[in-house]
mmCIF file of C-alpha atoms in Angstrom:
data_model
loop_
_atom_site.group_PDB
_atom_site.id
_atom_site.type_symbol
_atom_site.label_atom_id
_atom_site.label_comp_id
_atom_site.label_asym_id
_atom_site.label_seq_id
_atom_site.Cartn_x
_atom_site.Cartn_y
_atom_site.Cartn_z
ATOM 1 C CA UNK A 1 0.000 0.000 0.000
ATOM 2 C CA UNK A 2 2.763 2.339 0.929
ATOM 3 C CA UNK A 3 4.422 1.950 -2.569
ATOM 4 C CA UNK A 4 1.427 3.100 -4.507
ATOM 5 C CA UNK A 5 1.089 5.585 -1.777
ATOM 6 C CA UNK A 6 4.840 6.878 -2.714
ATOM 7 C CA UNK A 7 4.342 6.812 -6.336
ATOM 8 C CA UNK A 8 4.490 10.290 -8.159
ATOM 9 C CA UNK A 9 1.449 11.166 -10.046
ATOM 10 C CA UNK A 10 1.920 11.551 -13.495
ATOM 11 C CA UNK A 11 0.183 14.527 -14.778
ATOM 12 C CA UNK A 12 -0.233 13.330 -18.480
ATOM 13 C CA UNK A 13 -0.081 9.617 -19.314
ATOM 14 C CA UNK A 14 1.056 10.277 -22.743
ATOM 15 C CA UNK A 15 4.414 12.264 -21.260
ATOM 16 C CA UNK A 16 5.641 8.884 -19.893
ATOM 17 C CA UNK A 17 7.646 6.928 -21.777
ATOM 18 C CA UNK A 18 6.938 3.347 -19.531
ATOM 19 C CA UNK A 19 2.869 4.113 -19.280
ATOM 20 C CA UNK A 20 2.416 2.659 -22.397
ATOM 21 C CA UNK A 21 0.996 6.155 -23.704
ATOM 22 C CA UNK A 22 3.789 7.678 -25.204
ATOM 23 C CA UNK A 23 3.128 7.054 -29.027
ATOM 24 C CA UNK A 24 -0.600 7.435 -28.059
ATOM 25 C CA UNK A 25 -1.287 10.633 -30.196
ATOM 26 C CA UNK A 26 -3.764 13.180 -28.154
ATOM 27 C CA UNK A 27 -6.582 12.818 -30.817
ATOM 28 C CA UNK A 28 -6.782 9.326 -30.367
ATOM 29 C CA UNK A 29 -7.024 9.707 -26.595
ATOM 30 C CA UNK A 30 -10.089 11.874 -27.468
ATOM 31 C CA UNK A 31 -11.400 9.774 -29.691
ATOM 32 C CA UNK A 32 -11.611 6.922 -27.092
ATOM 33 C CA UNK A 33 -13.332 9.211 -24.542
ATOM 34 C CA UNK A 34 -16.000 10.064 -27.187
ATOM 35 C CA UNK A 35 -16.537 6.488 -27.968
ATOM 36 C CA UNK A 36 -16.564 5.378 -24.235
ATOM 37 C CA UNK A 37 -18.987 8.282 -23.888
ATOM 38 C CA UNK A 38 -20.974 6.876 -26.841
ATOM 39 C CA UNK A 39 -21.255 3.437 -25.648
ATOM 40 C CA UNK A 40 -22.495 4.635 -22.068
ATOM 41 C CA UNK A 41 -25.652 6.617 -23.885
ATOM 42 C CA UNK A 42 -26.047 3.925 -25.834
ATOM 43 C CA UNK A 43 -26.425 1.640 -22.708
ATOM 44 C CA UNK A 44 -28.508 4.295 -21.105
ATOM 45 C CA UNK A 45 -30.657 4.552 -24.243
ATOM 46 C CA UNK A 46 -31.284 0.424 -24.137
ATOM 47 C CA UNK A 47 -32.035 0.048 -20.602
ATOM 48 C CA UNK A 48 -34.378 3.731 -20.862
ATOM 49 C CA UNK A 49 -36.093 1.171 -24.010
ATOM 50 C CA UNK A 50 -36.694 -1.623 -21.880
ATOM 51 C CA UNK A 51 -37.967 -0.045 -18.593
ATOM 52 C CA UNK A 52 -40.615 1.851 -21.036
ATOM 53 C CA UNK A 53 -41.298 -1.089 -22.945
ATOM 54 C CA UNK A 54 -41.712 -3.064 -19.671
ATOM 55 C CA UNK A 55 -43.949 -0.650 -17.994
ATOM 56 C CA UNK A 56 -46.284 -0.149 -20.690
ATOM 57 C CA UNK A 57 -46.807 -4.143 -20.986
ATOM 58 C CA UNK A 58 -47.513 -4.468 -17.026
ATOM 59 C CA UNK A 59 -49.482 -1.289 -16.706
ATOM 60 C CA UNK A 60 -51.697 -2.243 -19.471
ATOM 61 C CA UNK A 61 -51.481 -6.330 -19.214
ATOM 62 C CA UNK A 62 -50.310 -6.558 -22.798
ATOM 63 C CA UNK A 63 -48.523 -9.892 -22.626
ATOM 64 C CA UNK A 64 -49.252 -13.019 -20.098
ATOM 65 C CA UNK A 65 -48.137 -16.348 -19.447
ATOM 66 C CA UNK A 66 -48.062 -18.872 -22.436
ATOM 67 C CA UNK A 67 -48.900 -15.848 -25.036
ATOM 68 C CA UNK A 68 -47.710 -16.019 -28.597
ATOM 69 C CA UNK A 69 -47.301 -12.559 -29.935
ATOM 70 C CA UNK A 70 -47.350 -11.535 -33.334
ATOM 71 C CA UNK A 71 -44.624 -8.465 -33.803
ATOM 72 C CA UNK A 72 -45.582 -7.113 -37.233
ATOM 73 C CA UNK A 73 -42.929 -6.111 -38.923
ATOM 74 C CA UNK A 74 -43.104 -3.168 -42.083
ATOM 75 C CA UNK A 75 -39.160 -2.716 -42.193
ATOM 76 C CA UNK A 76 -39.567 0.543 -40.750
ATOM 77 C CA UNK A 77 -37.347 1.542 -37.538
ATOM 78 C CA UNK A 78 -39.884 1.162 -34.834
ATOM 79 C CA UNK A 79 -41.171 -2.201 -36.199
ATOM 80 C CA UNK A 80 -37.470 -3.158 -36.019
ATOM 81 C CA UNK A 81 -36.625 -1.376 -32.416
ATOM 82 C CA UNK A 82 -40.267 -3.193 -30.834
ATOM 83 C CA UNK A 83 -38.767 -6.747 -32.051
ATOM 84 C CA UNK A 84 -35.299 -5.966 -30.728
ATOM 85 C CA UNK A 85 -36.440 -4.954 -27.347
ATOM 86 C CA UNK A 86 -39.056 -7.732 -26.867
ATOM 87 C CA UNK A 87 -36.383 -9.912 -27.777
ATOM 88 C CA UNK A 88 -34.421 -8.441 -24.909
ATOM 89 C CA UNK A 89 -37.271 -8.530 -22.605
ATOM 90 C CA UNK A 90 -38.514 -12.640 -23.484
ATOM 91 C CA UNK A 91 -34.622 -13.626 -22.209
ATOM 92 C CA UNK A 92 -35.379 -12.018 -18.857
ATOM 93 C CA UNK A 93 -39.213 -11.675 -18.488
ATOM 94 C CA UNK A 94 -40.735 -13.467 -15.165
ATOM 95 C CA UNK A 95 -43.558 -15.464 -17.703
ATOM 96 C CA UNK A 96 -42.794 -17.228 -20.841
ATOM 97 C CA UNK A 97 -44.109 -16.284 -23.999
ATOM 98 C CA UNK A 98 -43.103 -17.054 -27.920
ATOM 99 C CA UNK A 99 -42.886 -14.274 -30.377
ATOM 100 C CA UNK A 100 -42.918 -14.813 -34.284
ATOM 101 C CA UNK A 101 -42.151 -11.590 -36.306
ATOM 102 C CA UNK A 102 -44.499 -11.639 -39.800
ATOM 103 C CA UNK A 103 -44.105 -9.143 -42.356
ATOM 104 C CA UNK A 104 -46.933 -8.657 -44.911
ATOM 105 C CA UNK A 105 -45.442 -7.884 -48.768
ATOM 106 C CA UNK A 106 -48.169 -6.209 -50.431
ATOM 107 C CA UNK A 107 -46.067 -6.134 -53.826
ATOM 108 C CA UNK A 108 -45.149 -2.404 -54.000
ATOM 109 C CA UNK A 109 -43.253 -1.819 -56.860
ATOM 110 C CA UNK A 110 -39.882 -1.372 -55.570
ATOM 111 C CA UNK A 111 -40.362 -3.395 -52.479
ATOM 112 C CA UNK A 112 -36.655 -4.982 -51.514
ATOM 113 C CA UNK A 113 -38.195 -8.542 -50.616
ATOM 114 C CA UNK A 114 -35.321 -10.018 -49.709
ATOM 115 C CA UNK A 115 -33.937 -7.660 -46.986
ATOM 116 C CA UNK A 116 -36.676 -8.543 -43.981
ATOM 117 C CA UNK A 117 -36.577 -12.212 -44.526
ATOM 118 C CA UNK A 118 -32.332 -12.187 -44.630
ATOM 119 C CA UNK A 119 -32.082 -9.393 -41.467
ATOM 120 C CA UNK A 120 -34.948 -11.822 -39.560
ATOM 121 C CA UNK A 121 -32.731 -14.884 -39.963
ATOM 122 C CA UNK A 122 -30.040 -13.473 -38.378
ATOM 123 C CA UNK A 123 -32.042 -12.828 -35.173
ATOM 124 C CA UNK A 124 -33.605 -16.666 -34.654
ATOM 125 C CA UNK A 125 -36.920 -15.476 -34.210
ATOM 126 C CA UNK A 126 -39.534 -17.290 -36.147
ATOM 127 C CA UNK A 127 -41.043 -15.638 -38.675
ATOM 128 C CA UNK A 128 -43.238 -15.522 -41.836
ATOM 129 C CA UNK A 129 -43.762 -13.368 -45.281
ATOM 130 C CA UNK A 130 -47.247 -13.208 -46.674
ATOM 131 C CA UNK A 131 -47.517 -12.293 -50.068
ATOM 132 C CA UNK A 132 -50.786 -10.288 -50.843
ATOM 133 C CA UNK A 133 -50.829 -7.865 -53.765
ATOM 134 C CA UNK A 134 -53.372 -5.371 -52.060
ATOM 135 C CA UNK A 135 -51.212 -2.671 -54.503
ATOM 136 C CA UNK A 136 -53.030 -3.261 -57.191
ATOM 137 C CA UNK A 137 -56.647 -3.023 -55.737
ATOM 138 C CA UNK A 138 -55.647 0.200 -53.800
ATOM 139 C CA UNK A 139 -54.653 1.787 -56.734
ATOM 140 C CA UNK A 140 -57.488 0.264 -58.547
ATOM 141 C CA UNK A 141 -59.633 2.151 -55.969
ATOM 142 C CA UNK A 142 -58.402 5.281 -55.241
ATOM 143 C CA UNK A 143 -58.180 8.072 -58.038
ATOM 144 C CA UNK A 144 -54.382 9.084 -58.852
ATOM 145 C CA UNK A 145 -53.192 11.988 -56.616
ATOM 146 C CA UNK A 146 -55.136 10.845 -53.341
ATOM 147 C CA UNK A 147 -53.532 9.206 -50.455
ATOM 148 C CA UNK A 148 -53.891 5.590 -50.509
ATOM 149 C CA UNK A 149 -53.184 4.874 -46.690
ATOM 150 C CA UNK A 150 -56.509 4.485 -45.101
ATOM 151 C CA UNK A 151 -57.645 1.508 -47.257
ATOM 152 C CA UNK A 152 -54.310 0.017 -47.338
ATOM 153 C CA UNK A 153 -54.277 -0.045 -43.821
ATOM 154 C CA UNK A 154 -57.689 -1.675 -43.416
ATOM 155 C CA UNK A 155 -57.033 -4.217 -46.203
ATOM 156 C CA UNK A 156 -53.568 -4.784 -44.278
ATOM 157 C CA UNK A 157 -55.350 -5.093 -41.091
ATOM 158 C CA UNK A 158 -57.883 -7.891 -42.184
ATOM 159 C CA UNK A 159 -55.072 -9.939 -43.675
ATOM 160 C CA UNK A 160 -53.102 -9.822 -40.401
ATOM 161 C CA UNK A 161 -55.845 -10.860 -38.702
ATOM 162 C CA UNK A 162 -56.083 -14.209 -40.681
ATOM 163 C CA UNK A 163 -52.633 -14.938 -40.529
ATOM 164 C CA UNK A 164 -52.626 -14.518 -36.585
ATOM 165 C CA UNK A 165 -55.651 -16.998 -36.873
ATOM 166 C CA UNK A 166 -53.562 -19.601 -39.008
ATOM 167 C CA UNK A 167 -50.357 -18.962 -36.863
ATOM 168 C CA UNK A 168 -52.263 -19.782 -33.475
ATOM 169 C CA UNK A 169 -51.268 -15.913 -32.206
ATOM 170 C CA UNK A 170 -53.009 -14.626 -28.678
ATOM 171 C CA UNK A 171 -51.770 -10.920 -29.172
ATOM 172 C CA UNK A 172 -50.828 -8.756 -32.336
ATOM 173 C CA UNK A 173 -47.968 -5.713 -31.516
ATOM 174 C CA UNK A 174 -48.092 -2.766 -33.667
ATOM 175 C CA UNK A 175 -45.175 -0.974 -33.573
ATOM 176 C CA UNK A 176 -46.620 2.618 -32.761
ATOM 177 C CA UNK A 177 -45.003 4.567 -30.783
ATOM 178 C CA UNK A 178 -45.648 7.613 -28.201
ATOM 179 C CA UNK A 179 -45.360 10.515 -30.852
ATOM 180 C CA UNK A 180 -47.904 8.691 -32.708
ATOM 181 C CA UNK A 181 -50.230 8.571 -29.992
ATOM 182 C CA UNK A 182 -49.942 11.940 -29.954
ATOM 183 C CA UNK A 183 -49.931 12.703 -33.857
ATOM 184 C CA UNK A 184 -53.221 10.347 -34.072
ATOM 185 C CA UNK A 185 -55.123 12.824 -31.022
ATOM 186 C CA UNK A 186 -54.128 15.919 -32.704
ATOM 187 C CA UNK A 187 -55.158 14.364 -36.016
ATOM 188 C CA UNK A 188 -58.982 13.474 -34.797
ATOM 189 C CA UNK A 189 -58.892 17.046 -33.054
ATOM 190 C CA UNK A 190 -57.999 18.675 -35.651
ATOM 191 C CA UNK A 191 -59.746 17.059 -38.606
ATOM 192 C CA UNK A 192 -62.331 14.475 -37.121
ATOM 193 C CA UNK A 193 -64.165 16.338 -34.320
ATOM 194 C CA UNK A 194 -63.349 13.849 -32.198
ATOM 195 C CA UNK A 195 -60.873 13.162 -28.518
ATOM 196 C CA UNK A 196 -59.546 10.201 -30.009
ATOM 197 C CA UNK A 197 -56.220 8.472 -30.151
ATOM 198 C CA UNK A 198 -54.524 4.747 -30.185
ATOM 199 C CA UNK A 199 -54.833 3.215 -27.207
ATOM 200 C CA UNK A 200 -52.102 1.198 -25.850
ATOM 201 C CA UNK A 201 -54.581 -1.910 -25.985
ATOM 202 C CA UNK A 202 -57.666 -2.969 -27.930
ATOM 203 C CA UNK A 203 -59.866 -6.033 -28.914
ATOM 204 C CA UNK A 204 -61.167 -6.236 -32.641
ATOM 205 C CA UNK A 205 -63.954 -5.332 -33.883
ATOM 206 C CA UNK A 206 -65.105 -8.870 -33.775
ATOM 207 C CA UNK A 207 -63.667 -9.767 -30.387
ATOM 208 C CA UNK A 208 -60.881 -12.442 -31.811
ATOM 209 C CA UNK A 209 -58.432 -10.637 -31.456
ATOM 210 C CA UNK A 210 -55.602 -8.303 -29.187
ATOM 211 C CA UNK A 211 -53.792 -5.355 -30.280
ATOM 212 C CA UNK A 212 -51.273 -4.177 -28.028
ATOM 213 C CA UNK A 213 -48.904 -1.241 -28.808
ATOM 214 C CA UNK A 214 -45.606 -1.710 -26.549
ATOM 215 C CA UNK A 215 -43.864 0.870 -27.765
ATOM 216 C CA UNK A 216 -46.657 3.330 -25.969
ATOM 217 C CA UNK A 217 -44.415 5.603 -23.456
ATOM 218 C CA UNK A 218 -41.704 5.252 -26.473
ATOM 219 C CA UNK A 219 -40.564 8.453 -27.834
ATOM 220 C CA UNK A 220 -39.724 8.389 -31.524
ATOM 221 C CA UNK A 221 -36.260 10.318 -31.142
ATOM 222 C CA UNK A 222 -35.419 6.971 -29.112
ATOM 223 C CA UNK A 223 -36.296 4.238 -31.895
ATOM 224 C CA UNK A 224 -34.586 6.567 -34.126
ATOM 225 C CA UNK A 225 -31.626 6.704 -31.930
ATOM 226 C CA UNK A 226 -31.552 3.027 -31.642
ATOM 227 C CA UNK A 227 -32.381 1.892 -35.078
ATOM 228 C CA UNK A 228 -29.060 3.993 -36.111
ATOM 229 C CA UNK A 229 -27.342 2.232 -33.207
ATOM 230 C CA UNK A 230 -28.486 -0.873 -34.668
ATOM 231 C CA UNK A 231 -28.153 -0.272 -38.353
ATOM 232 C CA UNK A 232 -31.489 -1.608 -38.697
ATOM 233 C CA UNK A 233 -31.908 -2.084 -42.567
ATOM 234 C CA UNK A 234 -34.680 0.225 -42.814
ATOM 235 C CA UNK A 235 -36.845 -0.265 -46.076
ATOM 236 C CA UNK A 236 -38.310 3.311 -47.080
ATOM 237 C CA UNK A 237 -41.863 3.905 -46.501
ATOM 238 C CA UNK A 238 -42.651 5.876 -49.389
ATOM 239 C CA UNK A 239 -42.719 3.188 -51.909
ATOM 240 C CA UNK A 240 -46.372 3.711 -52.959
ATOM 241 C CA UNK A 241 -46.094 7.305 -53.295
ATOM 242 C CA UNK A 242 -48.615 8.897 -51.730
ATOM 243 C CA UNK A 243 -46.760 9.530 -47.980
ATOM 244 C CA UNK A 244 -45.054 13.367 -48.871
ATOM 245 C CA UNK A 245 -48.332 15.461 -48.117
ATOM 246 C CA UNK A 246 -50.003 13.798 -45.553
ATOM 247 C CA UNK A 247 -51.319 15.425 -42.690
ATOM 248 C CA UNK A 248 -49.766 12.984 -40.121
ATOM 249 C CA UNK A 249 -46.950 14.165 -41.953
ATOM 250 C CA UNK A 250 -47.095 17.691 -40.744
ATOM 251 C CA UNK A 251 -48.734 17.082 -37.096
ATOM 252 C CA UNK A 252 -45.391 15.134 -36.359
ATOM 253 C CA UNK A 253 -43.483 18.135 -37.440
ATOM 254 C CA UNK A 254 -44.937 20.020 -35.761
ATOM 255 C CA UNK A 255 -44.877 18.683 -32.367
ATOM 256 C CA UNK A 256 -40.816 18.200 -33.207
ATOM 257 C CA UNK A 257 -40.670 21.761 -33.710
ATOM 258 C CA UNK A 258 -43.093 22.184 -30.412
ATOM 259 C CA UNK A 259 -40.459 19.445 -28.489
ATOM 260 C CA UNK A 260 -37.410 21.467 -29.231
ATOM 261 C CA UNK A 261 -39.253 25.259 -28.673
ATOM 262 C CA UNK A 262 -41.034 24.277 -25.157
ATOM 263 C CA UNK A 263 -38.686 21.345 -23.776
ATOM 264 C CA UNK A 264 -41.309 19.259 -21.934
ATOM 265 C CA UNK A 265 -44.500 20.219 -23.865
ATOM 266 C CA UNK A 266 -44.805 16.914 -25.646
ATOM 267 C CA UNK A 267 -44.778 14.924 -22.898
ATOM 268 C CA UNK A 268 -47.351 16.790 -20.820
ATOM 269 C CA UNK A 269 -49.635 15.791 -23.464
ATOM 270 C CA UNK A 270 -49.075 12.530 -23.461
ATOM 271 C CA UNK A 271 -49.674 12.520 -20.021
ATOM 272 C CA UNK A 272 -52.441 14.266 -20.433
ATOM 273 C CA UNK A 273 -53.454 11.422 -22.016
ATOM 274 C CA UNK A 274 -53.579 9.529 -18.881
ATOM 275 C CA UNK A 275 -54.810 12.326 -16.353
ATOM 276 C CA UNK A 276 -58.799 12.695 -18.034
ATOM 277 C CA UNK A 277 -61.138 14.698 -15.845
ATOM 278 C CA UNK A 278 -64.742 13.892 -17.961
ATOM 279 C CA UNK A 279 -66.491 16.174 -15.829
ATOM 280 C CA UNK A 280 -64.083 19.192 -17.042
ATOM 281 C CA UNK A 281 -64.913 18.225 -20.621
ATOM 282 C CA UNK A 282 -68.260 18.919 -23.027
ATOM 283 C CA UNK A 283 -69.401 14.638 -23.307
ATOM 284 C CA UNK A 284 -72.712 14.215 -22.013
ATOM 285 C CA UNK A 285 -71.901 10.275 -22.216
ATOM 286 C CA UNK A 286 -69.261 10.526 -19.603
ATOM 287 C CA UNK A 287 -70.575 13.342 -17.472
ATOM 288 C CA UNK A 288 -74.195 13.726 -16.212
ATOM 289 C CA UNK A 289 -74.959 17.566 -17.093
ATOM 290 C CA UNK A 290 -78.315 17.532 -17.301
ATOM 291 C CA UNK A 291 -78.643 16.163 -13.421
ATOM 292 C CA UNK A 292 -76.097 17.815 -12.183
ATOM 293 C CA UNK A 293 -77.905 19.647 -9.121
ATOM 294 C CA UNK A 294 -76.458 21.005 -5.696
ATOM 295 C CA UNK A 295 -76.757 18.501 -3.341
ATOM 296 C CA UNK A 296 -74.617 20.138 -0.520
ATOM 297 C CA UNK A 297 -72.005 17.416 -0.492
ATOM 298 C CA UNK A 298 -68.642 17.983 -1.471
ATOM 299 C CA UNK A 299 -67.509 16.563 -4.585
ATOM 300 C CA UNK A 300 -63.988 15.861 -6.521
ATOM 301 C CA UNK A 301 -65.734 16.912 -9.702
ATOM 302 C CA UNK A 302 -67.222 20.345 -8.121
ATOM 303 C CA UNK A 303 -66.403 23.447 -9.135
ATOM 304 C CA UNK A 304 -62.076 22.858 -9.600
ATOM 305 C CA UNK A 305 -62.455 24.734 -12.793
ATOM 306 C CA UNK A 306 -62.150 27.741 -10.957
ATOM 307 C CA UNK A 307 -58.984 26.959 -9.296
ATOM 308 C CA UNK A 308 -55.852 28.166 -10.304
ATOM 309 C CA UNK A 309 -53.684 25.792 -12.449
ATOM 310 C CA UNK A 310 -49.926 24.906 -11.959
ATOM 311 C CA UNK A 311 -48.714 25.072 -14.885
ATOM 312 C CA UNK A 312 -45.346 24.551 -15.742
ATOM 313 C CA UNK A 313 -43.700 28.209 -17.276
ATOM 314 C CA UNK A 314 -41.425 26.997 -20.446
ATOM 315 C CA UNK A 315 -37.667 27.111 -19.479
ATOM 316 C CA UNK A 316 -36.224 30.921 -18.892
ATOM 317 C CA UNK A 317 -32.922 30.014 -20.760
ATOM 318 C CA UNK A 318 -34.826 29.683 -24.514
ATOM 319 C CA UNK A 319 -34.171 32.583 -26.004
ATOM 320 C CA UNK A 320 -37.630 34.819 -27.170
ATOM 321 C CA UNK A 321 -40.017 32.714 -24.903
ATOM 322 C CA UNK A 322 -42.927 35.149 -23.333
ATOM 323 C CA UNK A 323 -44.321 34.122 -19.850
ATOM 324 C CA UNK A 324 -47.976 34.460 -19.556
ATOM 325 C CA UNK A 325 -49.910 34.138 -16.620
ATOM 326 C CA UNK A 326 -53.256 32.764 -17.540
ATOM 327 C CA UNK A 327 -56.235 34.046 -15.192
#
């Protein structure tokens, strides 16, 4: 102990000759620092991935003991971040459950068929290709110039359906993730008329089937982030041509351009989301207005509309942000 007491500090590694360091140039010291830093927020970025992932499927029950799950898989990054992490999560979950990843070629032109089928080899997850040419009859349907997504996605819907049939699947995961939660509310506010989003969990219209969305508390900076990491090979989703001017398109923009304005505004709305006070709102069908009478008992869902809200002032250090106190 005493000799490494009595040991002179060396100020800079690379000055000493017997450290080891001496024909260590100074940019390649940097360069290891930067990559040590890389690989720790890449480590922080998988674990961040799984604890979200992990908490969506306990707080909403999306996957139990002895399910088969059915990870659809469009060759886009959050299809291929949601199979990557429930991979990750199967080798350590407390229940057992299979997964099989099936991808559904609707014979775009242009459509790389060979990259999903290669790329899901390498993982040794089961998986299968079904080949339906719905192409054809959505542009058989839809006039030239119009987007095409809303029937492909129902036609691509039905078709999944049937294969999770013939495959024996309990649960179907859709690889949406918080952002479009978000996109899809602003979306039906905007344009429908309606409070409306995805929910993290649903049963089909005919009650066969469950759709669960683990990706949920996901933000899509993080798939992005990992999907790079990764070096996913992404297939484009733009094949069909109709993707450039869609309004989904410009919500998401839009609440980028929000995120990096007002740090913390996107996800207040999405929890928002989570925190819904019916009796605050204008639906008759969750809140009895017509009966509402003074009964001379207090209530939670009395007259809070009147109190002052904390909300949350944008940070002081943006540059040209305005603080408004609203009465």
């Amino acid at each position: 102990m005493s000799a490494v007491l009595n040991e002179a500090p060396i100020a800079n590694p690379s000055s000493d000759p017997s450290s080891g360091w001496a024909d260590e140039p100074a940019e390649a010291v940097a360069s290891g620092a930067a990559r040590m830093k890389i690989e720790r927020e890449t480590h922080k970025l998988e674990k961040r991935l799984c604890r979200e992932v992990g908490k969506a499927i306990v707080d909403f029950n999306m996957i139990e003991e002895g399910d088969k799950v059915m990870v659809c898989m469009s060759g886009g990054k959050d299809s291929y971040a949601l199979l990557d992490i429930l991979l990750k999560l199967k080798a350590r979950a407390p229940i057992h459950f299979d997964l099989v990843a099936v991808n559904l070629d609707q014979k775009q032109p242009g459509f790389p068929e060979h990259i999903l089928p290669e790329y899901l080899a390498t993982t040794g997850v089961p998986f299968h290709i079904e080949n339906e040419d719905t192409y054809s009859i959505v542009k058989k349907l839809i006039p030239e110039g119009k987007t095409t997504c809303s029937l492909c996605s129902r036609l691509r819907r039905g078709i999944l359906y049937r294969v999770a049939d013939e495959l024996g699947c309990t649960k179907i995961a859709l690889g949406h993730h918080r952002d479009d939660i978000l996109q899809t509310l602003l979306l039906n506010m905007f344009f429908g008329g309606k409070m409306k989003s995805m929910p993290p969990k649903l049963v089909s219209d005919d009650g066969k089937h469950v759709v669960i969305r683990p990706l949920a508390y996901v933000a899509e900076k993080d798939t992005t982030r990992w999907a790079a990491h990764r070096n996913f090979p992404i297939i484009p989703c733009n094949l069909c041509g109709s993707q450039e001017n869609l309004q989904r398109k410009q919500v998401g923009e839009m609440l980028r351009d929000w995120e990096k304005r007002f740090p913390g505004r996107v996800e207040n709305m999405f929890n928002a989301l989570q925190n819904v006070v019916p009796s605050h709102l204008l639906d008759g069908s969750l809140h009895d207005f017509k009966n509402a009478k003074a009964t001379g008992i207090a209530s939670e869902d009395g007259d809070k509309a009147f109190d002052k809200e904390d909300f949350v002032a944008p940070s002081p250090s943006l540059p040209g942000v305005q603080v408004v106190q609203l009465l």
